[in-house]
Structures are given as structure tokens and as C-alpha cells.
Coordinates of C-alpha atoms and ligand atoms in Angstrom, one line a residue:
X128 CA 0.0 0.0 0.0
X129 CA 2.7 2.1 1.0
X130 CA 4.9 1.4 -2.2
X131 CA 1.4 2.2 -4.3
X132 CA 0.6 5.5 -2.9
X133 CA 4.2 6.6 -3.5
X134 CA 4.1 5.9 -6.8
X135 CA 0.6 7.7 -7.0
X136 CA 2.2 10.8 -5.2
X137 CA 5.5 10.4 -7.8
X138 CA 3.2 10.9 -10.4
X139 CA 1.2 13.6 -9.6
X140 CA 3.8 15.5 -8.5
X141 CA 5.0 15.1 -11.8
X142 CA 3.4 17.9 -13.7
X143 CA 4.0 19.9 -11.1
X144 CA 5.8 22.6 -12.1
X145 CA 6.2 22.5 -15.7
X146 CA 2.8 23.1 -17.0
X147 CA 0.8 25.6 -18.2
X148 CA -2.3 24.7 -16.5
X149 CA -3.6 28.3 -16.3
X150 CA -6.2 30.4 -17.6
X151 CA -6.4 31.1 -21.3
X152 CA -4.6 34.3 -22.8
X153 CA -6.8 36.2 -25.6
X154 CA -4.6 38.0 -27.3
X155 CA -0.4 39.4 -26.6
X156 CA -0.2 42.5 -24.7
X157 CA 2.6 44.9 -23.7
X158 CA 3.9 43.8 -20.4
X159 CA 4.8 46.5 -17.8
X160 CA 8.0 46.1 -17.0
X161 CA 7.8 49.4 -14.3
X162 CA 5.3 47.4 -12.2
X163 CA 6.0 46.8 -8.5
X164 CA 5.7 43.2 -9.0
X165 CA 8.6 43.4 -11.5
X166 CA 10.8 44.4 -9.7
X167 CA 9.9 42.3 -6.9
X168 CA 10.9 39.2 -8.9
X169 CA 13.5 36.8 -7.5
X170 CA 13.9 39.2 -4.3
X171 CA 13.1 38.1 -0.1
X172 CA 9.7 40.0 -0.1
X173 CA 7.6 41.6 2.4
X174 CA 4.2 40.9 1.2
X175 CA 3.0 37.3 2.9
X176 CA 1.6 34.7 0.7
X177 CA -2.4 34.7 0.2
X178 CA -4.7 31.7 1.6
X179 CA -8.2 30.6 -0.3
X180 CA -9.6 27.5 0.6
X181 CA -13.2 25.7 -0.3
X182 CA -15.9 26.1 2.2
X183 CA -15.5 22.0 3.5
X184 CA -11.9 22.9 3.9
X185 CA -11.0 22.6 7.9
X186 CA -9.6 25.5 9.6
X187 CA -7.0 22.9 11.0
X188 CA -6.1 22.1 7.6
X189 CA -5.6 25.8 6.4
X190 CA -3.4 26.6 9.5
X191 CA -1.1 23.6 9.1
X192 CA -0.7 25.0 5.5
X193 CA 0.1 28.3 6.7
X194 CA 2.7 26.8 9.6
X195 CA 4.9 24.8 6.9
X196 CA 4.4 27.7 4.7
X197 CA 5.9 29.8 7.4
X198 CA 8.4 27.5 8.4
X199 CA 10.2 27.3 4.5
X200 CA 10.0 30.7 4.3
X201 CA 11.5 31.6 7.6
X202 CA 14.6 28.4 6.5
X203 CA 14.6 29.6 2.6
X204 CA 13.4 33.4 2.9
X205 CA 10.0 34.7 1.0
X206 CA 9.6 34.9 -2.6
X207 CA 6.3 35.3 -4.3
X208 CA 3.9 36.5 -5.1
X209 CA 2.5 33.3 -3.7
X210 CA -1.4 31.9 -3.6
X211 CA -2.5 28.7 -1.8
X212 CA -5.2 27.3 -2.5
X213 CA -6.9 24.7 -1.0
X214 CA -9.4 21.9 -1.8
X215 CA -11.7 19.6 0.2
X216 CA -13.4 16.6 -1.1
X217 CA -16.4 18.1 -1.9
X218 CA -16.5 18.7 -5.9
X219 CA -19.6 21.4 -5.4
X220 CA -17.1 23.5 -2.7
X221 CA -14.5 22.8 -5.1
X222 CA -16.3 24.1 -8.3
X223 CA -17.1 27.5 -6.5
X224 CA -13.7 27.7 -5.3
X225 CA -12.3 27.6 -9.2
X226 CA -15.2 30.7 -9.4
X227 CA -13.5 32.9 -6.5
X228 CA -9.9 31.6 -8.2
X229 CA -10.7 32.6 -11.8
X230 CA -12.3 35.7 -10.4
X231 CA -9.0 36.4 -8.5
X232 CA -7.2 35.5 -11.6
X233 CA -9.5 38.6 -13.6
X234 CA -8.7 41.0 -11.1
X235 CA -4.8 40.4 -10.9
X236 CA -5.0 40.5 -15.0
X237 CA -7.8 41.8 -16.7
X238 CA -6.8 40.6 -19.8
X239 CA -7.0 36.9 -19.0
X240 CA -10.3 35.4 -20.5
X241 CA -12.7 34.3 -17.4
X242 CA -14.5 31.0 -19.5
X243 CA -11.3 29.8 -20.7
X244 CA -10.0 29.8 -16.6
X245 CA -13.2 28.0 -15.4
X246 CA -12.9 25.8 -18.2
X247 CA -9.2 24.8 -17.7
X248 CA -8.0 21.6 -17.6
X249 CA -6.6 20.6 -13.7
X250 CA -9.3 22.7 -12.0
X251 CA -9.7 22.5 -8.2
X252 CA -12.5 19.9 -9.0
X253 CA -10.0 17.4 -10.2
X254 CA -8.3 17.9 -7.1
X255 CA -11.3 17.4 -5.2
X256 CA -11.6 13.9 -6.9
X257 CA -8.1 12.8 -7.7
X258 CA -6.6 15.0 -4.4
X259 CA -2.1 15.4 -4.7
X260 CA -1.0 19.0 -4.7
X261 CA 0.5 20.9 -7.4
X262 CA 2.5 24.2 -8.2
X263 CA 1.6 26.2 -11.1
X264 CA 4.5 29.2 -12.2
X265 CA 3.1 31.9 -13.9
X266 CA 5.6 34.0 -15.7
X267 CA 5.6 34.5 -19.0
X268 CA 5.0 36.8 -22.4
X269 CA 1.9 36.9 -22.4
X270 CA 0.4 37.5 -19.1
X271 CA 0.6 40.6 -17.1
X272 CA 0.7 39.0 -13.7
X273 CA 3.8 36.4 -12.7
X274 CA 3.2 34.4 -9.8
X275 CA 3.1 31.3 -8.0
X276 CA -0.3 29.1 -7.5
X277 CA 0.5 26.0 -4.8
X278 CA -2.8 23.4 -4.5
X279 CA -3.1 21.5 -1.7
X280 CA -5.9 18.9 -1.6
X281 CA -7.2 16.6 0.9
X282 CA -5.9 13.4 0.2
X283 CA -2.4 12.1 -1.7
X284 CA -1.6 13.4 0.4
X285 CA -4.2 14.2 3.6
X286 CA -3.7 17.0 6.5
X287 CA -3.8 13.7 8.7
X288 CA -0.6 12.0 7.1
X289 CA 2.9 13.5 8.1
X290 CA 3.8 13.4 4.1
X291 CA 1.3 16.4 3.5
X292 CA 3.7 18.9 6.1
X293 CA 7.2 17.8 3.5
X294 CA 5.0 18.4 0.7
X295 CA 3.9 22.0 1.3
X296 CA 8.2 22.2 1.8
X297 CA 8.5 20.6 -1.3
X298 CA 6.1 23.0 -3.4
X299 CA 7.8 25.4 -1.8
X300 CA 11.4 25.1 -3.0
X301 CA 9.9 25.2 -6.4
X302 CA 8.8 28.6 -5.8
X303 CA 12.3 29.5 -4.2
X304 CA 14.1 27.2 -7.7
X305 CA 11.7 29.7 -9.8
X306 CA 12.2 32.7 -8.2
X307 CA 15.6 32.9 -8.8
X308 CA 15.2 32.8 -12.3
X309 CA 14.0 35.7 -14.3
X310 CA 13.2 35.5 -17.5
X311 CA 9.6 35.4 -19.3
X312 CA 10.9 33.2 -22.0
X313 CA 9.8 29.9 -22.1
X314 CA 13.0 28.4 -23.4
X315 CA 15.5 30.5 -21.5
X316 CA 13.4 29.5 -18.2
X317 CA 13.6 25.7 -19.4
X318 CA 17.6 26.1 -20.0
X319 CA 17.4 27.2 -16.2
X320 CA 15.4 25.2 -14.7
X321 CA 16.1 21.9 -16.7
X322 CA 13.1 20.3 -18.3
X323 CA 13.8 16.6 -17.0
X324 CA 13.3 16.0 -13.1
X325 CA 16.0 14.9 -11.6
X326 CA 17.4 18.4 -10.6
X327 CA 14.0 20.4 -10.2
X328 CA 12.4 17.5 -8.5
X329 CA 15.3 16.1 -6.7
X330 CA 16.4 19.3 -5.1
X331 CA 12.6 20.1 -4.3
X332 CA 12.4 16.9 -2.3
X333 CA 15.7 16.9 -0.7
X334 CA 15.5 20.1 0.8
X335 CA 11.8 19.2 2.0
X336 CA 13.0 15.7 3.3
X337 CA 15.9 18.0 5.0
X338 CA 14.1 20.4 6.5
X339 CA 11.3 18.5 7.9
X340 CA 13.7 16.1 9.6
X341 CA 15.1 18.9 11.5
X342 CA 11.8 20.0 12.8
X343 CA 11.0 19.2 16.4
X344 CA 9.3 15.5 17.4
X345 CA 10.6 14.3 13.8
X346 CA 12.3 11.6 14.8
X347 CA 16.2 11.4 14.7
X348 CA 16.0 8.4 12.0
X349 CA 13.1 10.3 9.8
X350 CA 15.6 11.4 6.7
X351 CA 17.6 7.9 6.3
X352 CA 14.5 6.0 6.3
X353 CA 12.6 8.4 3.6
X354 CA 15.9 8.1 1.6
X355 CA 16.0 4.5 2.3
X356 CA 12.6 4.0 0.4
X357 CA 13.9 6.4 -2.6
X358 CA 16.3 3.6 -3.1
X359 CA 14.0 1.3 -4.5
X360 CA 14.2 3.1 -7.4
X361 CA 17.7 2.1 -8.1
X362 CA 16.7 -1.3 -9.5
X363 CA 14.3 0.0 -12.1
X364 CA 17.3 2.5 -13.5
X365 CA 18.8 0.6 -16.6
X366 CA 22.5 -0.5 -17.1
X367 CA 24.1 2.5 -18.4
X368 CA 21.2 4.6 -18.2
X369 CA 21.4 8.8 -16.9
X370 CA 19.0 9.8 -14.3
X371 CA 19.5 13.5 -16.4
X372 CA 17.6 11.7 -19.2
X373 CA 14.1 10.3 -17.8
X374 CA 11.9 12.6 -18.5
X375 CA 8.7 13.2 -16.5
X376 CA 5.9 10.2 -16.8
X377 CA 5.7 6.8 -16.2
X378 CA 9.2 6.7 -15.3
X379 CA 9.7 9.7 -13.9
X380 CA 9.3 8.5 -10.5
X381 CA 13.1 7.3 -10.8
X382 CA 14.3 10.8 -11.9
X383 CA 12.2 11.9 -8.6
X384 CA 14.0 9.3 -6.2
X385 CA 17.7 9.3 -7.4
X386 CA 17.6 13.0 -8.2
X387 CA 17.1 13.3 -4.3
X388 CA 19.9 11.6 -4.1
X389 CA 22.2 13.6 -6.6
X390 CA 21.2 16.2 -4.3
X391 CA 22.7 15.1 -0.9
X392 CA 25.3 13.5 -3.3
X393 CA 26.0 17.1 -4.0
X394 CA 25.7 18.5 -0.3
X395 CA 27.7 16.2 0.8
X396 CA 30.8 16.9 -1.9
X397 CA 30.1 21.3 -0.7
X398 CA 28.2 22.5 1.6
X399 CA 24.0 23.4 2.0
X400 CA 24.8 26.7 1.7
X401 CA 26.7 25.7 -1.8
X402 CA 23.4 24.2 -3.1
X403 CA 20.8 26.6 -1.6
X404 CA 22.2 30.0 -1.9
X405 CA 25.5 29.9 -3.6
X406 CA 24.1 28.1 -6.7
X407 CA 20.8 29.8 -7.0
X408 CA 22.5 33.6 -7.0
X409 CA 24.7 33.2 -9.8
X410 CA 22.2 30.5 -11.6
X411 CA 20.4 33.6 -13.6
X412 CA 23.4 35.6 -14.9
X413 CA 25.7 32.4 -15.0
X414 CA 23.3 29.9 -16.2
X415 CA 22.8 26.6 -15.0
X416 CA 26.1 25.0 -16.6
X417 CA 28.8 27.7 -15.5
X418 CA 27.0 27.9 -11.7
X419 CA 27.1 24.4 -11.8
X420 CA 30.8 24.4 -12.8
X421 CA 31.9 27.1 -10.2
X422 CA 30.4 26.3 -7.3
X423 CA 30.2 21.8 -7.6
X424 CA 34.2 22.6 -9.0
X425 CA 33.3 20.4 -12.3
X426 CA 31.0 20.2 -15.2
X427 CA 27.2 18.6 -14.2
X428 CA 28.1 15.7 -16.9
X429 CA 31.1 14.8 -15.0
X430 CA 29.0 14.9 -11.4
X431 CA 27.0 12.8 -13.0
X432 CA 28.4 10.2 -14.4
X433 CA 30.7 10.0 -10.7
X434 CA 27.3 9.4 -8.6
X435 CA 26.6 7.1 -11.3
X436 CA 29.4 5.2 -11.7
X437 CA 30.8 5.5 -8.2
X438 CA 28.7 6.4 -5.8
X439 CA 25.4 4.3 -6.9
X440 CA 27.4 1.3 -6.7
X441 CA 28.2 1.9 -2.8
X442 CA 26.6 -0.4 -0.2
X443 CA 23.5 1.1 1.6
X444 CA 25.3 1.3 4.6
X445 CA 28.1 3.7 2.6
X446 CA 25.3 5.7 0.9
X447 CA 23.5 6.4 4.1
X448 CA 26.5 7.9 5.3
X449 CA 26.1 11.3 3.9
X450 CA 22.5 11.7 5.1
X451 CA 22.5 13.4 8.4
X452 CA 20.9 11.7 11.4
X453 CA 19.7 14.4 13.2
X454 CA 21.0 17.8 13.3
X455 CA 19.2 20.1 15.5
X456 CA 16.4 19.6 18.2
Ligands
ZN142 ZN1 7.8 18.8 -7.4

């Protein structure tokens, strides 16, 4: 059961942060590029992130979202704008929760066209039926407002299972991993970002899997036994075959796994501080290659293919070596 609803969650994480789920665009518009919210862009913030949730949604459910929300931004600082929105099991609450969204949507961009957002494909109703969370960038050519829209649902995972807390941590470093680039071009985004999942994915659920194990109660074994489980994956990786290459999709869930693990791979070679900040401030005038290069001292390929070829084929008891125990309380 366990195995099956981490696959289901591997999935649906998938899409989530490379499609355009959004509300339809009528027509290309000049974008202000004197706006507030320009410059705002990749910068800590002041403004604090904006909560909706459907009318069956607890209010214990909307404050645990707020708490982990709070606690990434207080460990990774706070970028936005940010939305959460969050959805119940009821597809009726649901459904008028995608009318307050796509009426939000309106206001923050006139131009957007209103049928085309109610009508869109993932709408809150899905969520209320197949539940997982998702994050949805929005920056681009054509639409005035840029911003981030996190889902959380009610199940896949549930406010009553511990995975829904490293999950709101997880959506969250894709907001901090999008923040820090700035472009509105698709492609130039994509070159930044990567399009595959091991890096986006793997660096989203390392630093969630980190930062959660640090949190008080978690107990001191949390992050090798999480990581443990992610090495399932290993025996579904074919001979010769680059985590850098599996795109997202039925095998994607391998890309998710041993990209967390290219991460700590990673840490373990620097520092946190290499990863998390270093990296990230050059990423957007360096691009990802040359960041990559300066700051892991060698080119991603070569990285690579050591974890690969050397480190993959460690025991468990040597991998689990550079996953911390426990290291605050
Ligand atoms: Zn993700």
C-alpha cells in the first residue's frame, strides 16, 4: 500500500511545475515592466503569501498549511507572489472555489479570459476527486501577472498524514528554484530550470525531506528511512542509463528518487549553503552550466556520471553515510 501510494504521489507530483495549466490568454499584450511586482521578482519580499480554501476545507487544515508555509520561508526566505489554494473533497465546494480563483485570476489581469479559466483543464475539482498538490509558475510573455499558485488537496496526500507537512516544503522550493530565475521566455526558463526531473524534483524533495527532519518531534532516523525507500528506485534505473535523461511520466518516479539523491550526493561533496544560496544567486546571470561548474568545481556531466558510476554502486550502509541523522532539536 505504501509502495502504491508513493508511486501515486511520484506521479502527480510530476506535472507539477512544468505546466501551463492556467487560464487562457486572448490576445499578446505589452507587459509592464515598471510594475511593483517586476521588480519584486527573484527578491526576499515583504508581502505574505495569500490563503483561499473551499468552504468543506477545515480550519485545522488551512493553519497547518500556513505553519509549513511559514516554516520554509522563515529556513529559505520569501519569494512570491504566492497563492495557496486549497481543496476539500467536496466537488460542489470545489467548483465554486475555481469561481473565486478565476475571479482572483481577472482582477490580478484583466486581460486573462474568465471562460477559458473555469474551463481549464486541472481545476480545483479534479483535485477534489483525484486530491495530490500541485505548483503552477506563472511567468511568462503573455500575461501581465507572474506568480506562483501551490494546490493543496485533501488526500495524496491528507492533512492527517505527516507526508502532507514535506510536501507544502516541497512546493515550496519550487517557488524559491523559480524565483531565482527571471526571465519570461519559455525556453530561456527551461535552459534554467532543466526540463527533465532529476534536478528540479530532486532538489525540491531533498531540501523538504531536510528540512522537515530537522523539525522538532521528527524523529532522529526520519531522513535515512525516507531516503532508504527512494532507493527502490535504483533497481528500475537501466544499465548505463542517466537519471539526467528520464523525463517526466511513467518513469519519472526514478528521476524523482535518485535525483534526491544527486542532491545530498551534491551536499555532501560542498556545503547546504553551496546548493541553496550559492548556486541559486549566480544560476540567472551564469546559467545553469557555469553555476554548476563554479560552485560543484566540475561540469554537471562529469558529477553525474561520478554518482553514477561510483557512488550508486556503494553499499547502503556507505550511501546512508552522507544523510545526516539528526541535526538540530
Ligand atoms: Zn515537485
Amino acid at each position: 500500500m505504501r509502495a502504491l501510494y508513493l508511486i501515486i504521489i511520484g506521479l502527480l507530483l510530476a506535472g507539477c511545475d512544468h505546466s501551463e495549466r492556467g487560464s487562457g490568454v486572448e490576445e499578446a499584450h505589452q507587459i509592464p515592466k515598471s510594475s511593483s511586482e517586476e521588480n519584486e521578482w527573484g527578491k526576499v519580499i515583504t508581502s505574505k503569501a495569500e490563503f483561499y480554501a473551499a468552504n468543506d476545507v477545515s480550519e485545522s487544515q488551512l493553519r497547518l498549511t500556513e505553519q509549513w508555509h511559514e516554516i520554509a520561508t522563515k529556513a529559505w526566505g520569501n519569494y512570491g507572489p504566492l497563492e495557496f489554494w486549497i481543496v476539500g473533497k467536496d466537488e460542489r465546494a470545489a467548483a465554486e472555489l475555481d469561481e473565486n480563483y478565476c475571479a482572483i485570476r481577472k482582477q490580478k489581469d484583466p486581460t486573462i479570459n474568465l471562460r477559458h479559466c473555469l474551463n481549464r483543464g486541472h481545476n480545483f475539482v479534479s483535485y477534489a476527486k483525484g486530491g495530490n498538490a500541485g505548483l503552477n509558475t506563472r511567468r511568462n510573455e503573455n500575461e501581465t501577472w507572474s506568480g506562483f499558485i501551490i494546490t493543496m488537496s485533501a488526500k495524496f496526500p491528507g492533512p492527517e498524514e505527516e507526508d502532507y507537512k514535506s510536501v507544502v516544503l516541497h512546493e515550496y522550493f519550487h517557488v524559491y528554484q523559480h524565483a531565482h530565475i527571471h526571465s519570461r521566455n519559455k525556453f530561456e526558463r527551461e535552459s534554467l530550470s532543466g526540463k527533465n526531473p532529476w534536478w528540479g524534483e530532486g532538489g525540491a524533495e531533498y531540501m523538504a525531506q531536510l528540512l522537515y527532519s530537522r523539525q522538532p518531534g521528527v524523529r532522529p532516523g526520519y531522513l535515512r528511512e525516507v531516503m532508504g525507500r527512494k532507493l527502490n528506485s535504483l533497481k528500475n534505473l537501466r544499465d548505463g542509463e542517466n537519471i539526467k535523461d528520464i523525463p517526466y511520466g511513467p518513469r519519472g518516479r526514478i528521476a524523482y528518487d535518485l535525483g534526491t539523491w544527486f542532491i545530498a550526493f551534491i551536499i555532501s561533496k560542498t556545503s547546504e549553503e553551496t546548493y541553496r544560496v550559492k548556486f541559486f544567486k549566480d544560476l540567472n546571470s551564469k546559467g545553469f552550466e557555469e553555476s554548476f561548474l563554479k560552485h560543484f568545481g566540475s561540469l554537471s556531466e562529469n558529477i553525474l556520471h561520478e554518482f553514477h558510476d561510483v557512488f550508486l554502486k556503494l553499499t547502503i550502509e556507505d550511501k546512508m553515510k552522507i544523510i545526516p541523522v539528526s541535526l538540530t532539536r
